[in-house]
Each structure stands twice: as C-alpha cells, then as structure tokens.
Amino acid sequence: MLAGKGQIMSQLVRDGLRSRSIQDLQDVTLEELAGWAQDGDSPIQDIVRQMMDDGHGQQPVNETKFNSAIS
Amino acid sequence: MPTCVGQYVIKVCGRCDLACDHCYVYEHADQTWRHKPKVMADETVARAASRISEHARRHRLARVSVVLHGGEPLLLGHDRLRGLLHTLRSVIDPVTRLSLVLHTNGVRLDEGFCDLFARYGVRVGVSLDGDRAANDRHRLFADGRSSHDQVLAALALLNRPDHRYLFAGILCTVDVANDPIDVYEAVLAQAPPNLDLLLPHATWDNPPAGRAGGQTPYAAWLGKIHARWVLDGRPVPIRFFNSLLAAWEGRESGSESAGLDPVDLLVIDTDGGWEQADSLKTAYDGAPETGMNVFSHSVDEAAAHPSLDARRTGIDGLSPACRACPVVRACGGGLYAHRYKSGSGFDNPSVYCDDLKVLIPQVTSAPLPAAAAARTGSAEPAQRSSPHQLGVEAFDLLSAGPGDRAAMRALAAVMHSVNRALVVEVARRLGDGSSVPGRAAADGWRLLRQLDAEHPEAVREVLTYPYVQAWAMRLLGPVEVAGADLYRAHLGGIAAAAALRAGVEAEVTLPVLDGAVHLPAAGAFVVGAGTGPVARVRVSPSGVTAASSRGEWQAVRQVSAAGVTVTLDDVDPFRYSQTWMAAGRLPDATWELSRRGLQAAVGLLAAELPDYTEALRAGLRSVVPIVPSGTAPRESGSARQAFGTVALLLPDQAGSLSELLLHEMQHVKLAALVTMFDLFDRRDGSLFPVPWRTDERPFEGLLHGAYAHLAVAELWRTRAMAAPDEQTVARYRTYRSWVEDAITVMLASGCLQPLGERFVTGMRGTVKGWDDDW
C-alpha cells in the first residue's frame, strides 16, 4: 500500500530534508572531482543531468533570429 | 517607448556566384536587387556602422549582433572585406560588444578568409542542402556545374582544429523530393555545431512545391528527421525544432520561424536602405522596404516603422484562425512571409499551417535527452559525499516567505556544489588542446585545480559568482554553442579571478569574448580590434595588467547598503538571460545614479521588511543593470541558471526598485529550492490560469509567481499599515488575493509532492496571519 503524503512528510522530517540528487561536493577538491567525472554514474553526472532536466540548461537556440543565417 | 534593436543583417554584396533556382533573393517576387548597388559602398558601411553604434550608445546596449549577408558576401574579396570588418569593429566596438557572423555559400572560402575571420572575430555559417544529389538539385553555378565539392572543401577548412571555433553552423533548405534521412546523414557528416532546416519560402499565392490536396509532406519529411534526431540523442542542435519547443514551453524561440518573440531585427541593403527581414522578398516586389535609409534615418526611426511595430503585438497581431489554434504558442503563426496572400496581406495562417499542426505535437511531445537517459537513481555513488540537507525549520521559514540567513547559506552551499560539478563537467569535455583557445582552456583548468588545492576560499568565491554558473550551463546545455572552444577557455578567466583573490601571481591566456577578456566578479580588459581570439593577462597582488596587448581595465564595481554588498556588474559576458537585455558599461554619471538608486532601494527594504533583507544579505551577489525592452512598464528579472543575481532597470524610484528587488529575490530562492527538492510533479504538463498574467502558466510558473507575490503582498501590507490610504490598501489587497487564489489552485491541483504541499501550506500560513487586516 502506498504511503500517504502525511506519512511521507513525517518520515522526511524525521530523517532530515535531503536533496534529491545534489551531493555536497564543497570539500572535494576539483582535482578529485575531475577523477570522479570520468565515471558516467558519478555525483557530477547526477547534478549535470538534473540541472539539464530542470530546463536550466536550455538556452536561446540562436544568437541571431534571422532565418537566413545561423550562429 | 522606442524599441531597442540588437540584431542587424547587412547585405554587403547584392550578387551571388551561384544561381540556385530556389533562392528567395533573386528568384522570388521581389526584384529590387536589379536596381541596387552590386556591392555596399564604403561610405554606406561607415554610415551603417555609425547608426548601429549611435543606437547602442543611446540605449546603452551591451551587445549587438551583425550578420554579414548577401548575395554572397565573400564576393567582396579579402581586402574589401578586411576594410569592412575594420570599419565595423572600430566604430561599434568602443560602444558595445559586437557579435559578428557571416553567412556564405562556401564556394570561395579559403585560408585567407579564415585568417580574416579569426582576426576580427567573425563566425561563419554555410549553406548545404544535403548530399551531392540533394545539393545539386538547386545549388548550382549559372552554367549548371555543381557547387558541392567547393562547399565540402569549405566545411573541411572550418572543421580544422585551428578554425573550428569559427564554425557557426549549416543552413539546409528543405526539398521534399530529397530523402530526409539521406539529407540528415549527409549534413551531420560535416559535424556542424548548429543546424537549421529551412522551409522553402512560399506564400498562399505561390504555395510550396510537392503538395497534393490535403497532404502534409513537409511535416512528414521533417518528422522523419526529427524522429531520427531524437533517437540519435539530438547530436546537434536543430534550430527549427528547438525553436518550436522553446516557444511551446513559454521561452523565447530565438528565431523568426517560430513563437511570438517581438521583432528586433533590421536589414540594411547594399544601397543603405533600412529593410525588414528579407524573407519578405517572397511576398511581393518591394515587400521588405521601409522607405528609410541609413543616411537619413536612425535605427529608432526605422524600428518604429508601422510594419515592424505591428509584429510586436504577440498573439493579438495574428489572424483569428491562428489565435484560436491550440499550437499557436509554438509556431506563432509561422514565418511572417509565409502568411502572405494577395488581398488579405499577412493576416492569414502560414501557408505551412497544416504541416505545422502535424509536426508541432511530435516535436513538443518527444522525450528530452536527459529524460531519455534516466538516472539509475538508487545506486549509491562510489565516491565519498552525501546529499545536501536543509533543516526543517529553515525550510519552513522559506515557505513562510522570507527565509533567514541560515536557509540562504544552505541554498548557496547547494549551488556551490552544483557549480563545482558543472565546471568539472565543462573541463571533462575539453578537446585535445590543439587549437589556441583549446590550449588556453587546458592551461586555465590546470591553474584552477592548483588554486583550489592551495586557496579553496578564493576559488569558492569565484565559482559561486552567478555568471560562472550561467557560463557553464550555456556550454553544457542541449544547444551546442558556436565558438564553444573560446567559451571553454573562460576557465582561464575563472582561474585568473581566483588567483587575483588569492594574491597569487599568474600569467594566463584568456579568450577575447565580445572585444574583451573577463575575470568574473573582478573586471574585464577591453582589448583593441583585431587582437585575435585570445589575449594574455598578468595577475599579481597589485592587480591585473595586459601581458600581450594593450587594453583598458574595466573593474566590476560594488554597491553596499544596509549590510548588503553586491556587484553592479556591467561587464561580465554571461550576465545575459533570455528575458533581459543587459546594459553595457555604464558611464560614470549613470553608474553613480544607479548606485544611489540601488542603495536607496535596499535601505528602504531594510526599513520596511528587515527579515527579507536578511535573506538578501546572505544570498544576493550581483545586480545586472538592464536596458528597457519596451514590453512592460516596469522591468526586472532573475534567471534559474544564475543563482544570486537579479536584473534591474536602473535608476528607478526607491519604492518601486525595492519591490522589484524583493520580487526577483523570491524567484532566486525558490529556483535553488526547486533544484534541491522535488516540490511538484515535473512531468505534469497542465497549464493554470494565473491572475497576474493573461496567459496560462505551467505549475512551476504558478508556484514561482505566487511565492514572489507573497513577498510583494507583505511589502504592501507594511506600507498600508504605515499609511493606510485607499490606493496603498487596494494594492495590498490585490497582491494578497492573487496569492490566496494561487494557493487554492495549487493545493487542489494534485501536482504537489509531499514537500511541496508543506511549502505551499507554509505560504498559506503567512496569508492566514493577515486575516484581521482590511
């Protein structure tokens, strides 16, 4: 049986509000993170995927709107 | 309010060395080219440049884009083109950042032209219609010879490692007689950084070829490519598809061909005439003309032409059939020229309407690449780290409206982790370092890693600067950035900025972006025209000096008030957003007015809402001065990809500015919270009416608007308590009712996750506390 929202919330509060996929990378050096990034399933990729999923990475598709040129 | 024009197409040559039978310039209704100069005269170029510069200065534009077009612009030859580029750079560069693009058929492209483009920072787009058979269907010399070999040679030149950053992309005109997958594969074999598939220009008077009654061959043709492209994981951005999707999702389409973006583009023909987009040449003889020219009319005057003005009215400017159509948000009525019919003019749906109605649902419902590569989710990472956490109390304080210093610090820490990951991912994708920008990027990355080990606080300060995130997101987004090598080399700028903060001596090669090299949060060196793609700077405890070229240092200036210290950044190249146009370098007098205006606004906010100001102190790093777009009486903005920044139109009245600052900071807070947690079901595509806008919004827009207006309502409540006049109370009531209505809708929507329900319930608690008010 699926838990109700109230139950889930109680559990969240009890366990602490943990981010869905943002790992704390503040104390890991960039050198070390560069090594992690070679692994396709690292916290780096989790964060990058999530940011793109959220639409954060969507950019204007072209610097010029002019139909007959591309940039 | 005058309209700002940020994009220009200059027809530098009125003739072409190919005789393509599908060319809209020579083979369609408009034949005015016959009576115009073959080549734009030097004095016309100079006048055009000064008009663009004058407009950029008057409106304080931070950037303009110029496309060199024709005919065939390479027919100018090396010397004449060099003179033209020098004129544009020397007249426009001192006033604003100039982005230059040239579009060519590729036939004459050679090493000499590439050197010229490297020297003057020109990116190059090329036309190619597919494989040899497809290309030879139309793109022929006048004597019938194929141009295919020459075009492939041009593309090979642009794909060479030392030139690749100059390559802007490929334009491919659709011909449904060609096999779509053959065309797709042939074009992708040329590894373009961007691609567009252009519907051949047609009108209701001259309908597109290949149609039989009731069929939609263009939807079928493009649909096959779209399906394959999605299956391939979208290996290259295809502008038409991305524009339709962007417009459908309520973002700017970035293209004339889709959506309802207001027109901000002007064409200058070889005779100096101001014209509308030249696709109108397909409609009737003289259709693009405005009757104005660069010698006697300013950009402001040309931009106010009634035909252009009529195309800034959004959906209201479309035909009744379009206004009632369920996909109008995506197509925006289609390319303006394609709506033409004798008698009714442009007040019609696109002649491609039936095709668009079939294609758009396919484009907008396809899974996005990241979603397709769904996270495995449950596996514990092998590396040591744990998820960010937020205390329940901090979460609840945020849901009540203001949050507090601890909550803001927690959100800032989340975004620090995000930015570290993004920067590492940018670095992971660095190329082999064979190009000049590639080497600069690799050197910058090496220095940044070294500084991170020895001076982590300095690196943290730079990596958390909002436009570092904006830079990384741009490079990692689904749209490959033309000149990405140069942008990646900005790693050197980040490293240099960190070295400066750490007091470490370093000499760094930095990319020249829009005429300057940039150190985030510190400043920019404006280098001279023709410097080339990179420049070296020397960093020491005493400051920054140019090592390889002379330059003017423009420091990022700070503003402090009521314990809030922010940069007022008018130089960072990544301070732009889809929704605002950043102002260029503010003259001293304007900056002083802006500084005082911002100080007054922050001071007022601190007096009126001290708890919200506390969050401002901990979370706001930078303010971007913007220029008015003319689309709203008051303008401001925030961006999800730049945590800690807001964009404001400065100077302004303190009362108004503090309200906008407050409003935008709510978006900043909520965007970070939404990055951290699942507050709502992201897969739910339902749209909701909102009281503060005329269009319906997705759930996230509803939540963001309600959260921003919660703070604004509290501000007006405070003001009403201090001075309960009728007007102030009415404004408070309006904002409060908007928030109440939105909360009711959200709680009944079924879109909220448990944590989201707690958040919205917290918002409701704040509003409930106002029950005894007027």
PDB file of C-alpha atoms in Angstrom, chain B residues 379-489:
ATOM      1  CA  ALA B 379      22.791   3.113  -6.623  1.00  0.00           C
ATOM      2  CA  GLU B 380      24.996   4.685  -4.001  1.00  0.00           C
ATOM      3  CA  PRO B 381      27.855   6.590  -5.587  1.00  0.00           C
ATOM      4  CA  ALA B 382      31.239   5.006  -5.158  1.00  0.00           C
ATOM      5  CA  GLN B 383      32.749   8.354  -4.212  1.00  0.00           C
ATOM      6  CA  ARG B 384      32.571   9.870  -0.769  1.00  0.00           C
ATOM      7  CA  SER B 385      29.898  12.542  -0.495  1.00  0.00           C
ATOM      8  CA  SER B 386      26.441  12.878   0.945  1.00  0.00           C
ATOM      9  CA  PRO B 387      23.371  14.775  -0.171  1.00  0.00           C
ATOM     10  CA  HIS B 388      22.899  18.382   0.844  1.00  0.00           C
ATOM     11  CA  GLN B 389      20.388  18.820   3.632  1.00  0.00           C
ATOM     12  CA  LEU B 390      18.204  21.643   4.795  1.00  0.00           C
ATOM     13  CA  GLY B 391      16.857  21.930   8.307  1.00  0.00           C
ATOM     14  CA  VAL B 392      13.084  21.654   8.587  1.00  0.00           C
ATOM     15  CA  GLU B 393      12.997  24.977  10.401  1.00  0.00           C
ATOM     16  CA  ALA B 394      14.934  26.684   7.595  1.00  0.00           C
ATOM     17  CA  PHE B 395      12.607  25.104   5.033  1.00  0.00           C
ATOM     18  CA  ASP B 396       9.537  26.309   6.899  1.00  0.00           C
ATOM     19  CA  LEU B 397      10.945  29.829   7.204  1.00  0.00           C
ATOM     20  CA  LEU B 398      11.473  29.876   3.446  1.00  0.00           C
ATOM     21  CA  SER B 399       7.936  28.666   2.860  1.00  0.00           C
ATOM     22  CA  ALA B 400       6.620  31.480   5.046  1.00  0.00           C
ATOM     23  CA  GLY B 401       8.227  33.960   2.652  1.00  0.00           C
ATOM     24  CA  PRO B 402      11.495  35.457   3.782  1.00  0.00           C
ATOM     25  CA  GLY B 403      13.658  32.560   4.943  1.00  0.00           C
ATOM     26  CA  ASP B 404      16.616  33.512   7.057  1.00  0.00           C
ATOM     27  CA  ARG B 405      20.369  33.740   6.852  1.00  0.00           C
ATOM     28  CA  ALA B 406      20.874  30.042   7.625  1.00  0.00           C
ATOM     29  CA  ALA B 407      18.430  28.981   4.923  1.00  0.00           C
ATOM     30  CA  MET B 408      20.111  31.225   2.378  1.00  0.00           C
ATOM     31  CA  ARG B 409      23.535  29.908   3.314  1.00  0.00           C
ATOM     32  CA  ALA B 410      22.272  26.366   2.868  1.00  0.00           C
ATOM     33  CA  LEU B 411      20.909  27.208  -0.577  1.00  0.00           C
ATOM     34  CA  ALA B 412      24.169  28.956  -1.506  1.00  0.00           C
ATOM     35  CA  ALA B 413      26.084  25.847  -0.426  1.00  0.00           C
ATOM     36  CA  VAL B 414      23.889  23.715  -2.678  1.00  0.00           C
ATOM     37  CA  MET B 415      24.625  25.990  -5.587  1.00  0.00           C
ATOM     38  CA  HIS B 416      28.335  25.853  -4.779  1.00  0.00           C
ATOM     39  CA  SER B 417      28.243  22.072  -5.158  1.00  0.00           C
ATOM     40  CA  VAL B 418      26.244  22.463  -8.358  1.00  0.00           C
ATOM     41  CA  ASN B 419      28.773  24.896  -9.782  1.00  0.00           C
ATOM     42  CA  ARG B 420      31.723  22.696  -8.877  1.00  0.00           C
ATOM     43  CA  ALA B 421      30.079  19.822 -10.724  1.00  0.00           C
ATOM     44  CA  LEU B 422      29.272  21.980 -13.734  1.00  0.00           C
ATOM     45  CA  VAL B 423      32.796  23.380 -14.008  1.00  0.00           C
ATOM     46  CA  VAL B 424      34.317  19.908 -13.713  1.00  0.00           C
ATOM     47  CA  GLU B 425      31.972  18.690 -16.449  1.00  0.00           C
ATOM     48  CA  VAL B 426      32.952  21.583 -18.720  1.00  0.00           C
ATOM     49  CA  ALA B 427      36.579  20.657 -18.117  1.00  0.00           C
ATOM     50  CA  ARG B 428      35.889  16.979 -18.814  1.00  0.00           C
ATOM     51  CA  ARG B 429      34.654  17.930 -22.252  1.00  0.00           C
ATOM     52  CA  LEU B 430      37.759  19.920 -23.186  1.00  0.00           C
ATOM     53  CA  GLY B 431      39.174  18.959 -26.559  1.00  0.00           C
ATOM     54  CA  ASP B 432      42.690  17.829 -27.345  1.00  0.00           C
ATOM     55  CA  GLY B 433      44.129  21.315 -26.869  1.00  0.00           C
ATOM     56  CA  SER B 434      45.275  21.554 -30.463  1.00  0.00           C
ATOM     57  CA  SER B 435      43.689  24.970 -31.070  1.00  0.00           C
ATOM     58  CA  VAL B 436      44.781  28.215 -29.454  1.00  0.00           C
ATOM     59  CA  PRO B 437      41.573  28.534 -27.371  1.00  0.00           C
ATOM     60  CA  GLY B 438      41.805  24.815 -26.537  1.00  0.00           C
ATOM     61  CA  ARG B 439      45.295  25.270 -25.090  1.00  0.00           C
ATOM     62  CA  ALA B 440      44.112  28.305 -23.134  1.00  0.00           C
ATOM     63  CA  ALA B 441      41.254  26.290 -21.657  1.00  0.00           C
ATOM     64  CA  ALA B 442      43.549  23.425 -20.640  1.00  0.00           C
ATOM     65  CA  ASP B 443      46.043  25.829 -19.037  1.00  0.00           C
ATOM     66  CA  GLY B 444      43.248  27.648 -17.214  1.00  0.00           C
ATOM     67  CA  TRP B 445      41.861  24.384 -15.869  1.00  0.00           C
ATOM     68  CA  ARG B 446      45.310  23.340 -14.622  1.00  0.00           C
ATOM     69  CA  LEU B 447      45.741  26.639 -12.760  1.00  0.00           C
ATOM     70  CA  LEU B 448      42.227  26.468 -11.305  1.00  0.00           C
ATOM     71  CA  ARG B 449      42.832  22.966  -9.876  1.00  0.00           C
ATOM     72  CA  GLN B 450      46.093  24.128  -8.353  1.00  0.00           C
ATOM     73  CA  LEU B 451      44.475  27.181  -6.763  1.00  0.00           C
ATOM     74  CA  ASP B 452      41.604  25.049  -5.482  1.00  0.00           C
ATOM     75  CA  ALA B 453      44.075  22.891  -3.564  1.00  0.00           C
ATOM     76  CA  GLU B 454      46.011  25.846  -2.156  1.00  0.00           C
ATOM     77  CA  HIS B 455      43.428  28.638  -1.877  1.00  0.00           C
ATOM     78  CA  PRO B 456      39.992  26.973  -1.716  1.00  0.00           C
ATOM     79  CA  GLU B 457      38.222  30.062  -0.324  1.00  0.00           C
ATOM     80  CA  ALA B 458      39.336  32.198  -3.269  1.00  0.00           C
ATOM     81  CA  VAL B 459      38.141  29.556  -5.724  1.00  0.00           C
ATOM     82  CA  ARG B 460      34.856  29.229  -3.855  1.00  0.00           C
ATOM     83  CA  GLU B 461      34.225  32.976  -4.096  1.00  0.00           C
ATOM     84  CA  VAL B 462      34.690  32.887  -7.855  1.00  0.00           C
ATOM     85  CA  LEU B 463      32.866  29.613  -8.528  1.00  0.00           C
ATOM     86  CA  THR B 464      29.797  30.884  -6.677  1.00  0.00           C
ATOM     87  CA  TYR B 465      29.667  34.070  -8.708  1.00  0.00           C
ATOM     88  CA  PRO B 466      26.331  33.840 -10.570  1.00  0.00           C
ATOM     89  CA  TYR B 467      27.638  34.213 -14.106  1.00  0.00           C
ATOM     90  CA  VAL B 468      30.079  31.322 -13.690  1.00  0.00           C
ATOM     91  CA  GLN B 469      27.033  29.107 -13.397  1.00  0.00           C
ATOM     92  CA  ALA B 470      25.441  30.834 -16.386  1.00  0.00           C
ATOM     93  CA  TRP B 471      28.623  30.243 -18.397  1.00  0.00           C
ATOM     94  CA  ALA B 472      28.803  26.545 -17.534  1.00  0.00           C
ATOM     95  CA  MET B 473      25.096  25.961 -18.142  1.00  0.00           C
ATOM     96  CA  ARG B 474      25.388  27.539 -21.531  1.00  0.00           C
ATOM     97  CA  LEU B 475      28.235  25.239 -22.506  1.00  0.00           C
ATOM     98  CA  LEU B 476      26.571  22.113 -21.135  1.00  0.00           C
ATOM     99  CA  GLY B 477      23.066  22.804 -22.413  1.00  0.00           C
ATOM    100  CA  PRO B 478      21.468  20.880 -25.254  1.00  0.00           C
ATOM    101  CA  VAL B 479      22.326  23.626 -27.700  1.00  0.00           C
ATOM    102  CA  GLU B 480      25.950  23.426 -28.750  1.00  0.00           C
ATOM    103  CA  VAL B 481      27.455  26.889 -28.546  1.00  0.00           C
ATOM    104  CA  ALA B 482      29.098  28.185 -31.685  1.00  0.00           C
ATOM    105  CA  GLY B 483      32.666  29.066 -30.808  1.00  0.00           C
ATOM    106  CA  ALA B 484      32.469  26.712 -27.811  1.00  0.00           C
ATOM    107  CA  ASP B 485      36.279  26.394 -27.729  1.00  0.00           C
ATOM    108  CA  LEU B 486      36.528  30.097 -26.979  1.00  0.00           C
ATOM    109  CA  TYR B 487      33.855  29.911 -24.313  1.00  0.00           C
ATOM    110  CA  ARG B 488      35.561  26.931 -22.662  1.00  0.00           C
ATOM    111  CA  ALA B 489      38.749  28.967 -22.489  1.00  0.00           C
TER     112      ALA B 489
END
